[in-house]
CSV table of C-alpha atoms in Angstrom, one decimal:
chain,number,residue,atom,x,y,z
S,1,MET,CA,-14.2,-9.5,-9.4
S,2,ASP,CA,-12.3,-7.3,-8.2
S,3,ASP,CA,-12.9,-9.2,-4.7
S,4,ARG,CA,-10.7,-12.0,-6.8
S,5,ARG,CA,-8.6,-10.1,-8.0
S,6,ALA,CA,-7.6,-8.7,-4.1
S,7,ALA,CA,-8.1,-11.8,-3.0
S,8,VAL,CA,-5.2,-13.3,-5.9
S,9,THR,CA,-3.1,-10.8,-4.9
S,10,ASP,CA,-3.3,-10.8,-1.0
S,11,ALA,CA,-2.5,-14.4,-2.1
S,12,GLY,CA,0.6,-13.7,-4.0
S,13,ASP,CA,1.8,-10.9,-1.9
S,14,ARG,CA,1.5,-13.9,1.2
S,15,ARG,CA,3.6,-16.2,-1.4
S,16,ARG,CA,6.1,-14.0,-1.7
S,17,TRP,CA,6.9,-13.1,1.9
S,18,GLN,CA,6.4,-16.8,2.3
S,19,ALA,CA,9.2,-17.4,0.3
S,20,LEU,CA,11.6,-15.3,1.9
S,21,GLY,CA,11.0,-17.1,4.7
S,22,VAL,CA,12.2,-20.6,3.7
S,23,GLY,CA,15.6,-18.3,1.9
S,24,LEU,CA,16.5,-17.0,5.4
S,25,VAL,CA,15.7,-19.3,7.6
S,26,ALA,CA,18.5,-21.3,4.4
S,27,ALA,CA,20.8,-18.4,4.2
S,28,PHE,CA,21.0,-18.3,8.4
S,29,MET,CA,21.9,-22.7,9.0
S,30,THR,CA,24.7,-22.0,5.7
S,31,LEU,CA,26.1,-17.9,7.6
S,32,LEU,CA,25.7,-19.8,11.5
S,33,ASP,CA,28.1,-23.2,10.6
S,34,VAL,CA,30.9,-20.4,9.6
S,35,SER,CA,30.6,-19.6,12.7
S,36,ILE,CA,29.4,-21.7,15.6
S,37,VAL,CA,32.0,-24.6,14.9
S,38,ASN,CA,34.7,-23.0,16.5
S,39,VAL,CA,33.6,-23.2,19.9
S,40,ALA,CA,33.4,-27.6,19.5
S,41,VAL,CA,36.8,-27.6,18.5
S,42,PRO,CA,37.6,-29.0,21.9
S,43,SER,CA,35.8,-31.6,21.7
S,44,MET,CA,36.0,-32.8,18.7
S,45,ASP,CA,39.9,-32.8,19.2
S,46,ARG,CA,38.9,-35.6,22.4
S,47,ALA,CA,36.5,-37.6,20.0
S,48,LEU,CA,38.7,-37.9,17.0
S,49,HIS,CA,42.0,-37.5,18.3
S,50,ALA,CA,42.6,-34.9,15.5
S,51,SER,CA,46.1,-33.2,14.7
S,52,PRO,CA,46.0,-29.1,14.7
S,53,SER,CA,46.4,-29.6,10.8
S,54,ASP,CA,42.5,-30.8,11.3
S,55,LEU,CA,41.1,-28.6,13.0
S,56,GLN,CA,42.4,-25.9,11.5
S,57,TRP,CA,40.2,-27.3,7.8
S,58,VAL,CA,37.8,-28.1,9.9
S,59,LEU,CA,37.7,-24.6,10.6
S,60,SER,CA,39.2,-23.0,7.7
S,61,GLY,CA,37.5,-26.0,4.8
S,62,TYR,CA,33.6,-24.7,4.9
S,63,ALA,CA,35.5,-21.2,4.4
S,64,LEU,CA,37.5,-21.8,0.8
S,65,THR,CA,34.5,-24.0,-0.6
S,66,PHE,CA,32.0,-21.5,0.0
S,67,GLY,CA,33.5,-18.9,-1.4
S,68,LEU,CA,35.0,-21.0,-3.9
S,69,ILE,CA,31.5,-22.0,-5.5
S,70,LEU,CA,29.4,-18.1,-5.8
S,71,VAL,CA,29.7,-17.3,-9.0
S,72,PRO,CA,29.3,-20.7,-10.8
S,73,ALA,CA,26.3,-21.3,-8.3
S,74,GLY,CA,25.1,-17.4,-8.9
S,75,ARG,CA,25.1,-17.9,-12.2
S,76,PHE,CA,23.7,-21.3,-12.1
S,77,GLY,CA,20.5,-20.1,-10.8
S,78,ASP,CA,20.2,-16.5,-13.1
S,79,ALA,CA,20.4,-19.2,-16.2
S,80,ARG,CA,18.6,-22.0,-15.6
S,81,GLY,CA,16.4,-20.9,-11.9
S,82,ARG,CA,16.6,-20.5,-8.8
S,83,ARG,CA,14.4,-22.6,-6.7
S,84,THR,CA,16.3,-26.0,-8.2
S,85,ALA,CA,20.4,-24.3,-7.9
S,86,PHE,CA,18.5,-23.1,-3.9
S,87,VAL,CA,16.6,-26.5,-3.1
S,88,VAL,CA,19.8,-28.9,-4.9
S,89,GLY,CA,22.0,-26.8,-2.2
S,90,VAL,CA,20.1,-27.3,0.5
S,91,ALA,CA,20.0,-30.6,0.3
S,92,LEU,CA,23.4,-31.2,-0.4
S,93,PHE,CA,24.0,-28.9,2.4
S,94,THR,CA,21.6,-31.5,4.6
S,95,LEU,CA,22.8,-34.0,4.0
S,96,THR,CA,26.5,-32.9,4.2
S,97,SER,CA,25.5,-32.0,8.0
S,98,ALA,CA,24.4,-35.1,9.1
S,99,LEU,CA,27.8,-36.6,7.0
S,100,ALA,CA,29.9,-34.6,9.1
S,101,GLY,CA,27.8,-35.2,12.9
S,102,LEU,CA,28.0,-39.1,11.9
S,103,ALA,CA,32.3,-39.0,11.1
S,104,THR,CA,34.2,-41.6,12.5
S,105,SER,CA,37.4,-40.2,12.1
S,106,PRO,CA,39.3,-36.4,10.7
S,107,ALA,CA,39.3,-37.3,7.5
S,108,TRP,CA,36.1,-37.9,6.9
S,109,LEU,CA,34.8,-34.7,9.4
S,110,VAL,CA,37.4,-32.6,6.6
S,111,THR,CA,35.8,-34.4,4.0
S,112,ALA,CA,31.8,-33.8,5.3
S,113,ARG,CA,32.8,-29.8,5.9
S,114,LEU,CA,34.7,-29.1,2.8
S,115,LEU,CA,31.0,-30.6,0.9
S,116,GLN,CA,28.6,-28.9,2.7
S,117,GLY,CA,30.5,-25.3,2.2
S,118,ALA,CA,30.7,-25.8,-0.9
S,119,ALA,CA,27.0,-27.0,-0.7
S,120,ALA,CA,26.5,-23.1,1.2
S,121,GLY,CA,27.8,-21.4,-1.6
S,122,VAL,CA,24.9,-22.6,-3.8
S,123,VAL,CA,22.8,-21.7,-0.8
S,124,ASN,CA,23.6,-17.9,-0.9
S,125,PRO,CA,23.2,-16.5,-4.5
S,126,GLN,CA,20.1,-17.9,-4.6
S,127,VAL,CA,18.2,-16.6,-1.4
S,128,THR,CA,19.7,-12.4,-2.5
S,129,GLY,CA,19.0,-13.0,-6.6
S,130,LEU,CA,15.2,-14.1,-5.4
S,131,ILE,CA,14.9,-10.4,-3.4
S,132,GLN,CA,16.0,-9.2,-6.4
S,133,GLN,CA,13.7,-11.1,-8.2
S,134,LEU,CA,10.7,-10.8,-6.3
S,135,PHE,CA,11.3,-7.1,-4.2
S,136,GLN,CA,11.2,-4.0,-5.8
S,137,GLY,CA,11.5,-0.4,-3.7
S,138,ALA,CA,11.4,-0.5,-0.7
S,139,GLU,CA,9.7,-3.9,-0.3
S,140,ARG,CA,13.2,-4.7,-1.6
S,141,GLY,CA,14.7,-2.7,0.8
S,142,ARG,CA,12.8,-4.8,3.8
S,143,ALA,CA,14.0,-7.7,3.0
S,144,PHE,CA,17.5,-7.3,2.5
S,145,GLY,CA,17.3,-5.6,5.5
S,146,LEU,CA,15.4,-9.4,6.7
S,147,LEU,CA,18.6,-10.4,5.6
S,148,GLY,CA,21.2,-7.8,6.6
S,149,ALA,CA,20.0,-8.9,10.2
S,150,THR,CA,19.7,-13.1,9.1
S,151,ILE,CA,23.7,-12.4,8.5
S,152,GLY,CA,24.1,-9.9,11.4
S,153,ILE,CA,22.5,-12.8,14.4
S,154,SER,CA,24.2,-15.6,12.8
S,155,THR,CA,28.1,-14.7,11.7
S,156,ALA,CA,27.8,-13.1,15.9
S,157,VAL,CA,25.2,-15.4,17.6
S,158,GLY,CA,27.2,-18.8,16.2
S,159,PRO,CA,30.2,-19.1,19.2
S,160,LEU,CA,26.4,-19.1,21.6
S,161,LEU,CA,24.2,-21.4,20.4
S,162,GLY,CA,27.3,-24.5,20.3
S,163,GLY,CA,27.9,-23.3,23.6
S,164,LEU,CA,24.9,-23.7,24.2
S,165,LEU,CA,24.2,-27.0,22.3
S,166,ILE,CA,27.4,-28.5,23.2
S,167,GLN,CA,26.1,-28.3,27.0
S,168,LEU,CA,23.2,-30.1,26.0
S,169,GLY,CA,24.2,-33.3,24.3
S,170,GLY,CA,27.7,-33.3,26.3
S,171,GLU,CA,31.6,-32.3,26.3
S,172,GLU,CA,32.3,-36.0,24.3
S,173,HIS,CA,29.8,-35.4,22.0
S,174,GLY,CA,27.6,-32.4,22.2
S,175,TRP,CA,30.2,-31.2,19.0
S,176,ARG,CA,28.3,-33.1,16.7
S,177,TRP,CA,24.4,-32.3,17.8
S,178,VAL,CA,25.5,-28.3,15.7
S,179,PHE,CA,25.8,-30.6,12.7
S,180,PHE,CA,22.7,-32.2,13.4
S,181,VAL,CA,20.6,-29.0,14.3
S,182,ASN,CA,20.5,-28.6,10.8
S,183,VAL,CA,18.6,-32.1,9.5
S,184,PRO,CA,15.2,-31.5,10.7
S,185,VAL,CA,15.6,-27.7,9.3
S,186,GLY,CA,17.5,-28.4,5.7
S,187,ILE,CA,14.6,-31.6,5.1
S,188,LEU,CA,11.8,-28.4,6.3
S,189,ALA,CA,13.3,-25.7,3.9
S,190,VAL,CA,13.5,-28.3,1.3
S,191,VAL,CA,10.4,-29.2,1.1
S,192,LEU,CA,9.2,-25.3,1.8
S,193,GLY,CA,11.2,-24.5,-0.6
S,194,TRP,CA,10.2,-26.1,-3.8
S,195,ARG,CA,7.0,-26.0,-3.1
S,196,LEU,CA,6.4,-21.6,-2.5
S,197,LEU,CA,9.9,-20.3,-4.7
S,198,PRO,CA,8.6,-19.4,-7.9
S,199,ALA,CA,10.0,-21.5,-10.7
S,200,ARG,CA,11.8,-20.6,-13.4
S,201,PRO,CA,8.8,-19.4,-16.0
S,202,ALA,CA,8.6,-21.6,-18.8
S,203,GLY,CA,9.7,-21.1,-22.6
S,204,GLN,CA,12.5,-18.7,-21.1
S,205,PRO,CA,15.3,-21.2,-20.5
S,206,ASP,CA,18.8,-19.9,-20.9
S,207,ARG,CA,20.7,-22.0,-23.8
S,208,HIS,CA,24.1,-19.9,-23.5
S,209,ARG,CA,26.9,-22.4,-21.6
S,210,LEU,CA,27.2,-21.9,-18.2
S,211,ASP,CA,31.3,-20.6,-19.3
S,212,PRO,CA,33.6,-23.7,-18.3
S,213,VAL,CA,37.1,-22.0,-19.1
S,214,GLY,CA,35.6,-18.9,-16.7
S,215,VAL,CA,34.1,-20.9,-13.6
S,216,LEU,CA,38.0,-22.7,-13.5
S,217,LEU,CA,40.0,-18.9,-13.7
S,218,LEU,CA,38.0,-18.4,-11.1
S,219,GLY,CA,38.2,-21.0,-9.1
S,220,VAL,CA,41.6,-20.8,-9.3
S,221,GLY,CA,42.3,-16.9,-8.5
S,222,VAL,CA,40.1,-17.3,-5.9
S,223,LEU,CA,41.4,-20.7,-4.5
S,224,LEU,CA,45.1,-19.6,-4.5
S,225,VAL,CA,44.0,-16.0,-2.2
S,226,LEU,CA,42.0,-17.6,-0.2
S,227,LEU,CA,44.4,-20.9,0.4
S,228,PRO,CA,46.8,-19.1,2.2
S,229,LEU,CA,44.9,-16.8,4.5
S,230,VAL,CA,42.6,-19.7,5.9
S,231,GLN,CA,46.0,-21.8,5.9
S,232,ARG,CA,47.9,-19.0,7.7
S,233,GLU,CA,48.4,-20.8,11.2
S,234,GLN,CA,48.9,-24.3,10.1
S,235,TRP,CA,51.6,-23.9,6.9
S,236,GLU,CA,54.8,-22.2,8.0
S,237,SER,CA,56.4,-21.2,5.1
S,238,PRO,CA,57.0,-18.7,4.0
S,239,TRP,CA,56.4,-18.9,0.9
S,240,LYS,CA,52.4,-19.8,1.4
S,241,TRP,CA,52.1,-15.6,0.3
S,242,ALA,CA,52.8,-15.8,-3.0
S,243,LEU,CA,50.1,-18.0,-4.2
S,244,VAL,CA,48.4,-14.0,-4.0
S,245,PRO,CA,49.8,-12.7,-6.2
S,246,ALA,CA,49.7,-16.1,-8.3
S,247,GLY,CA,46.0,-15.4,-7.9
S,248,LEU,CA,45.3,-12.2,-8.2
S,249,ALA,CA,47.1,-12.8,-11.4
S,250,VAL,CA,45.1,-15.6,-13.0
S,251,LEU,CA,41.7,-13.4,-11.6
S,252,VAL,CA,43.2,-10.6,-14.3
S,253,GLY,CA,43.2,-13.1,-16.5
S,254,PHE,CA,39.7,-14.7,-15.8
S,255,GLY,CA,38.9,-10.8,-16.2
S,256,LEU,CA,40.4,-10.4,-19.9
S,257,TRP,CA,38.6,-13.9,-20.8
S,258,GLU,CA,34.8,-12.7,-19.7
S,259,ARG,CA,35.3,-9.2,-21.7
S,260,ARG,CA,36.0,-11.5,-24.7
S,261,TYR,CA,33.4,-13.9,-24.2
S,262,ALA,CA,30.6,-11.9,-23.2
S,263,ARG,CA,31.2,-10.5,-27.9
S,264,HIS,CA,29.4,-13.8,-27.8
S,265,ARG,CA,27.6,-15.2,-25.7
S,266,THR,CA,26.7,-15.0,-21.3
S,267,PRO,CA,29.9,-14.3,-19.0
S,268,LEU,CA,29.4,-16.6,-15.9
S,269,PHE,CA,30.4,-12.6,-14.3
S,270,ASP,CA,29.7,-9.3,-17.2
S,271,LEU,CA,32.2,-6.7,-15.7
S,272,ARG,CA,29.6,-4.6,-16.4
S,273,LEU,CA,28.3,-4.3,-14.1
S,274,PHE,CA,31.8,-2.9,-12.3
S,275,ARG,CA,30.3,0.5,-14.4
S,276,LEU,CA,28.2,0.4,-12.2
S,277,ARG,CA,29.3,3.3,-9.4
S,278,SER,CA,27.0,1.8,-7.0
S,279,TYR,CA,28.2,-1.7,-7.7
S,280,THR,CA,31.8,-1.3,-7.4
S,281,LEU,CA,32.2,0.9,-5.0
S,282,GLY,CA,29.7,-0.5,-2.6
S,283,ALA,CA,31.8,-4.1,-3.7
S,284,LEU,CA,34.8,-3.2,-1.7
S,285,ILE,CA,32.9,-1.3,0.9
S,286,ALA,CA,32.1,-5.1,1.5
S,287,LEU,CA,35.3,-6.6,1.6
S,288,LEU,CA,36.6,-3.5,3.6
S,289,TYR,CA,34.0,-4.3,6.1
S,290,PHE,CA,34.2,-7.8,6.0
S,291,GLY,CA,37.8,-7.7,6.9
S,292,GLY,CA,37.6,-6.0,10.3
S,293,PHE,CA,33.9,-6.9,12.2
S,294,THR,CA,34.1,-10.7,11.3
S,295,ALA,CA,37.5,-10.7,13.0
S,296,ILE,CA,36.4,-9.4,15.8
S,297,PHE,CA,34.6,-12.6,16.8
S,298,PHE,CA,37.6,-14.8,16.3
S,299,ILE,CA,39.7,-12.8,19.1
S,300,PHE,CA,37.1,-11.7,21.1
S,301,THR,CA,36.4,-15.7,21.0
S,302,LEU,CA,40.4,-16.5,21.8
S,303,TYR,CA,40.2,-14.0,25.0
S,304,LEU,CA,37.2,-15.7,26.5
S,305,GLN,CA,38.2,-18.7,26.8
S,306,ASN,CA,42.0,-18.9,26.4
S,307,GLY,CA,42.9,-15.8,28.1
S,308,LEU,CA,40.0,-15.6,30.5
S,309,GLY,CA,39.5,-19.3,30.6
S,310,TYR,CA,35.2,-18.4,30.4
S,311,SER,CA,33.1,-21.6,28.8
S,312,PRO,CA,31.9,-21.5,25.2
S,313,LEU,CA,28.1,-20.8,26.2
S,314,ILE,CA,29.5,-17.1,28.4
S,315,ALA,CA,31.7,-16.0,25.4
S,316,GLY,CA,28.8,-16.8,23.2
S,317,LEU,CA,26.6,-14.7,25.6
S,318,ALA,CA,29.6,-12.7,25.8
S,319,ILE,CA,29.4,-12.0,21.7
S,320,THR,CA,24.7,-12.3,21.9
S,321,PRO,CA,24.3,-7.4,22.1
S,322,PHE,CA,26.5,-7.5,18.6
S,323,ALA,CA,24.1,-10.0,17.8
S,324,LEU,CA,20.5,-8.3,18.8
S,325,GLY,CA,21.9,-4.3,17.8
S,326,SER,CA,23.1,-6.0,14.1
S,327,ALA,CA,19.8,-7.8,13.8
S,328,LEU,CA,18.0,-4.7,15.1
S,329,ALA,CA,19.6,-1.9,12.5
S,330,SER,CA,19.9,-4.3,9.6
S,331,THR,CA,15.7,-3.6,9.6
S,332,LEU,CA,15.8,-0.6,10.3
S,333,GLY,CA,17.8,0.1,7.7
S,334,GLY,CA,16.3,-2.0,5.6
S,335,ARG,CA,13.2,0.4,5.8
S,336,ILE,CA,15.0,3.7,5.9
S,337,VAL,CA,17.4,3.2,2.8
S,338,ASN,CA,15.7,4.3,0.3
S,339,ARG,CA,15.0,7.4,2.0
S,340,PHE,CA,18.5,8.5,2.9
S,341,GLY,CA,21.1,6.7,0.1
S,342,ARG,CA,24.4,6.2,0.7
S,343,PRO,CA,25.2,8.4,3.6
S,344,LEU,CA,23.5,6.1,6.0
S,345,VAL,CA,26.7,3.6,5.3
S,346,GLY,CA,28.4,6.2,5.8
S,347,ILE,CA,27.0,6.7,9.2
S,348,GLY,CA,27.1,2.8,10.1
S,349,PRO,CA,31.2,2.6,10.6
S,350,VAL,CA,31.2,5.5,12.9
S,351,VAL,CA,29.1,4.1,15.3
S,352,VAL,CA,30.7,0.5,14.5
S,353,VAL,CA,34.2,2.8,15.6
S,354,ILE,CA,32.8,4.5,18.3
S,355,GLY,CA,31.2,1.1,19.6
S,356,LEU,CA,34.7,-0.8,19.7
S,357,GLY,CA,37.1,1.4,20.3
S,358,THR,CA,35.0,2.1,24.2
S,359,VAL,CA,35.3,-1.7,24.7
S,360,VAL,CA,39.3,-0.7,24.3
S,361,LEU,CA,39.3,2.4,26.4
S,362,VAL,CA,37.0,-0.4,29.2
S,363,LEU,CA,39.2,-2.4,29.1
S,364,ARG,CA,42.5,-0.9,30.6
S,365,GLY,CA,42.9,-2.3,34.3
S,366,SER,CA,38.9,-3.7,34.2
S,367,PRO,CA,38.6,-7.0,36.6
S,368,GLN,CA,39.0,-9.9,34.1
S,369,HIS,CA,36.2,-11.5,35.8
S,370,SER,CA,33.5,-8.5,34.4
S,371,VAL,CA,34.6,-8.7,31.0
S,372,PRO,CA,31.6,-9.6,29.1
S,373,LEU,CA,29.3,-6.7,31.9
S,374,LEU,CA,31.8,-4.2,31.3
S,375,THR,CA,31.9,-4.5,26.9
S,376,ALA,CA,27.7,-5.4,26.1
S,377,VAL,CA,26.7,-1.8,25.7
S,378,PRO,CA,29.9,-1.4,23.9
S,379,LEU,CA,29.8,-3.8,21.5
S,380,LEU,CA,25.5,-3.0,21.5
S,381,VAL,CA,26.6,0.6,19.9
S,382,ALA,CA,29.2,-1.7,17.5
S,383,GLY,CA,26.1,-3.7,16.5
S,384,LEU,CA,23.4,-1.2,15.4
S,385,GLY,CA,25.8,0.5,13.6
S,386,SER,CA,26.6,-2.6,11.7
S,387,GLY,CA,23.5,-3.2,10.6
S,388,LEU,CA,23.6,0.1,9.1
S,389,VAL,CA,26.9,-0.9,7.0
S,390,ILE,CA,25.8,-4.8,5.9
S,391,THR,CA,22.0,-4.1,5.1
S,392,PRO,CA,21.6,-0.7,3.5
S,393,ASN,CA,25.2,-1.7,1.7
S,394,GLN,CA,23.6,-4.7,0.1
S,395,THR,CA,21.0,-3.5,-0.9
S,396,LEU,CA,22.8,-0.4,-2.8
S,397,THR,CA,24.8,-2.1,-4.3
S,398,LEU,CA,22.6,-4.6,-6.5
S,399,ALA,CA,19.6,-1.7,-6.4
S,400,GLN,CA,20.7,-1.2,-10.5
S,401,VAL,CA,22.1,-4.7,-11.2
S,402,PRO,CA,19.6,-6.2,-14.0
S,403,VAL,CA,17.4,-8.7,-12.3
S,404,PRO,CA,18.8,-12.1,-14.6
S,405,GLN,CA,22.1,-10.7,-13.7
S,406,ALA,CA,21.2,-11.0,-9.7
S,407,GLY,CA,22.9,-14.2,-8.9
S,408,SER,CA,26.2,-13.6,-10.0
S,409,ALA,CA,26.3,-10.5,-9.4
S,410,ALA,CA,25.3,-11.8,-5.6
S,411,GLY,CA,27.4,-14.1,-6.1
S,412,MET,CA,30.3,-12.2,-7.1
S,413,LEU,CA,30.3,-9.7,-3.9
S,414,GLN,CA,30.3,-12.8,-1.2
S,415,THR,CA,33.4,-14.3,-2.7
S,416,GLY,CA,34.4,-10.6,-1.6
S,417,GLN,CA,33.1,-10.8,0.9
S,418,ARG,CA,33.8,-14.3,2.3
S,419,ILE,CA,37.7,-12.5,0.7
S,420,GLY,CA,37.6,-9.8,3.2
S,421,SER,CA,36.8,-12.4,6.3
S,422,ALA,CA,38.9,-14.4,5.4
S,423,ALA,CA,42.0,-11.6,5.0
S,424,GLY,CA,40.9,-10.2,7.9
S,425,ILE,CA,41.4,-12.8,10.4
S,426,ALA,CA,44.6,-12.9,8.7
S,427,ALA,CA,46.1,-9.7,9.4
S,428,VAL,CA,43.8,-9.4,13.3
S,429,GLY,CA,45.2,-13.1,14.2
S,430,ALA,CA,48.2,-12.5,12.9
S,431,MET,CA,48.8,-9.1,15.2
S,432,PHE,CA,46.9,-11.3,17.8
S,433,PHE,CA,49.3,-14.1,18.4
S,434,SER,CA,52.7,-11.7,17.6
S,435,SER,CA,50.8,-9.0,20.5
S,436,LEU,CA,50.5,-12.6,22.6
S,437,ALA,CA,54.0,-13.1,22.2
S,438,SER,CA,56.2,-9.9,23.0
S,439,THR,CA,53.3,-9.8,25.6
S,440,GLY,CA,54.2,-12.6,27.4
S,441,GLY,CA,51.0,-13.8,27.6
S,442,ASP,CA,49.0,-10.8,28.5
S,443,TRP,CA,46.1,-11.7,26.6
S,444,ALA,CA,44.3,-8.7,27.2
S,445,GLU,CA,47.3,-6.8,25.8
S,446,ALA,CA,47.3,-8.6,22.6
S,447,PHE,CA,42.9,-8.3,22.7
S,448,ARG,CA,43.1,-4.3,22.8
S,449,HIS,CA,46.3,-3.7,20.2
S,450,SER,CA,44.3,-6.6,17.4
S,451,LEU,CA,40.8,-5.0,17.7
S,452,LEU,CA,42.6,-1.9,17.3
S,453,LEU,CA,44.0,-3.4,13.8
S,454,ALA,CA,40.1,-4.6,13.0
S,455,VAL,CA,39.0,-0.7,14.0
S,456,GLY,CA,41.6,0.6,11.2
S,457,VAL,CA,40.3,-1.9,8.9
S,458,VAL,CA,36.4,-0.7,9.4
S,459,VAL,CA,38.2,3.1,8.9
S,460,LEU,CA,39.0,2.3,5.0
S,461,ALA,CA,35.5,0.7,4.6
S,462,LEU,CA,34.2,4.3,6.0
S,463,VAL,CA,36.7,6.2,4.0
S,464,ALA,CA,35.3,4.2,0.8
S,465,ALA,CA,31.9,5.2,2.1
S,466,GLY,CA,32.9,8.8,1.6
S,467,VAL,CA,34.7,8.8,-1.4
S,468,ASP,CA,30.5,7.4,-2.4
S,469,ILE,CA,28.6,10.5,-0.7
S,470,TRP,CA,31.9,12.4,-1.6
S,471,VAL,CA,31.6,11.6,-5.6
S,472,GLY,CA,27.5,11.3,-6.0
S,473,HIS,CA,26.9,14.4,-4.7
S,474,ARG,CA,29.4,16.3,-6.6
S,475,ARG,CA,27.8,14.5,-9.7
S,476,GLY,CA,24.1,15.3,-8.2
C-alpha cells in the first residue's frame, strides 16, 4: 500500500514539473517575440514595402496589446481555470504567428502582430499563476528560478535567433521564419498543455462576473500610458505626452472603481494586495528594473548594426553573454532566495551596474572591430546580476499572494514590467538619438551616454530594493 502511495506521489510530482516545462516553453515563445522581430525589420521592409509607421507598429503593437490584456487574462484564469486560458492563449498565439508569417501587406502584418500580442498576454499570467498553484516553499523558488531564466534568455537571445533564422531563410523571406518557428512548438504546447495542466477542480466554479467596467477602465488607462511611449518615434506631435497624465487619471478612476466593486463582488484586481509590502515594493522594483535593462538591448543592437555595420547574427551573438549570465543566476537565485530573502535582490542591481559601467569604460577609445569581444565579459557579469534581480524579486513579490488571486496579481506585476520597458526604451532611445545628433553622428558616444542613463534607471531599482530591505530590517 505504501509503495502504491509513493508511486502516485512520484507520478504527481513528475506531472507538476512537466506542466511547468510546457508553461515555460510557451512563455519563452511569447517573450521571445518581443525582441526577435527587431532584426527582421529590414527584410520586412524590402518584402512588403512597408512605411516607417507600419514597421513601428509591427515592433510596438505587440508590446501594446500584450500589456493591455495581462490583468484581465490573469483574472479570467483565476476565475474560470488556468488550463483553459492557457490552451486558448497558446492556440491563438500559434494561429496569429502563422498569419504574420503569411502576410502579403503591411496592414496584414500589423493586424497579425496586434492579435499575437494579445494572445501572448493571455498566456503569461497563467504560467505564473500555475507556479503559485502547484508549488510551495523551496520548490516554488526553484520553479520561479526556471521562469526567471526563461525571461532572461528570451529577452536577450531574440536578436541572435532572429539573425540566425534570417540567415538560414534568406534576406528576402527569412523574416517569415521568425514567425513560422512558433507554429510547431505552439501546436505541441497546446496538446501537452491540455493533457498536463490541472483542470479547475469540479464543484468550485467562480460565478462572479469578470468586472467589465474594471476591464474597460484598466484597458483605457494602460493604453493611454503606453501609446505615446511605443509610438514615440512616429508620432511627432508633443501633444502625445498629454496622454500619459490622462492615462494615469483613468488608472486612478480604475482604483476607485475597484475599491467600490470589491464591497460586493470579486474585483478584476484586489487593491488590498498593495497592503502587502512585499507585493508593492516588489512591483516597483520590477517596473524600474525592466525600465533599465530592456533598453540596453535596444541601443546595443542599434549601435552594432547601424553604427558599426555588424550583421544581425553577430549583433545577436554579442548580446548572448548577458543571456547566459542571466539564465545561470536566475536558476541559482530561485534556489537560494528563501535563504537570503530581499538582500539578494539588492545585490543584483549592484552587479548589473558594475557590469554595465565596465562596458562604458572598455569602449572608450577601443577599436570598433573588437566591440563584441571587449563587451563579452562585462555583459556576462551584468547578466549574472540581472538573474539575481528578476527571479528572487518575482518569487518574493508573489510569496504572500493568495493562490485564487495569483493570475491577476501576476498580470498586474507584468503590466508594470511592460510599462517600465516601454518608458525605459523611450527615454534611453531619446537620449541615444539626441546624443547622436549633437555629436555629429558619433555612434560610440551616443551609445555610452544612453547606456549611462539606463544604468541610472537600474540604480533607482537598487534604491527601491534598499528601501524594502531597510523597512524589513526595522520591522524585524
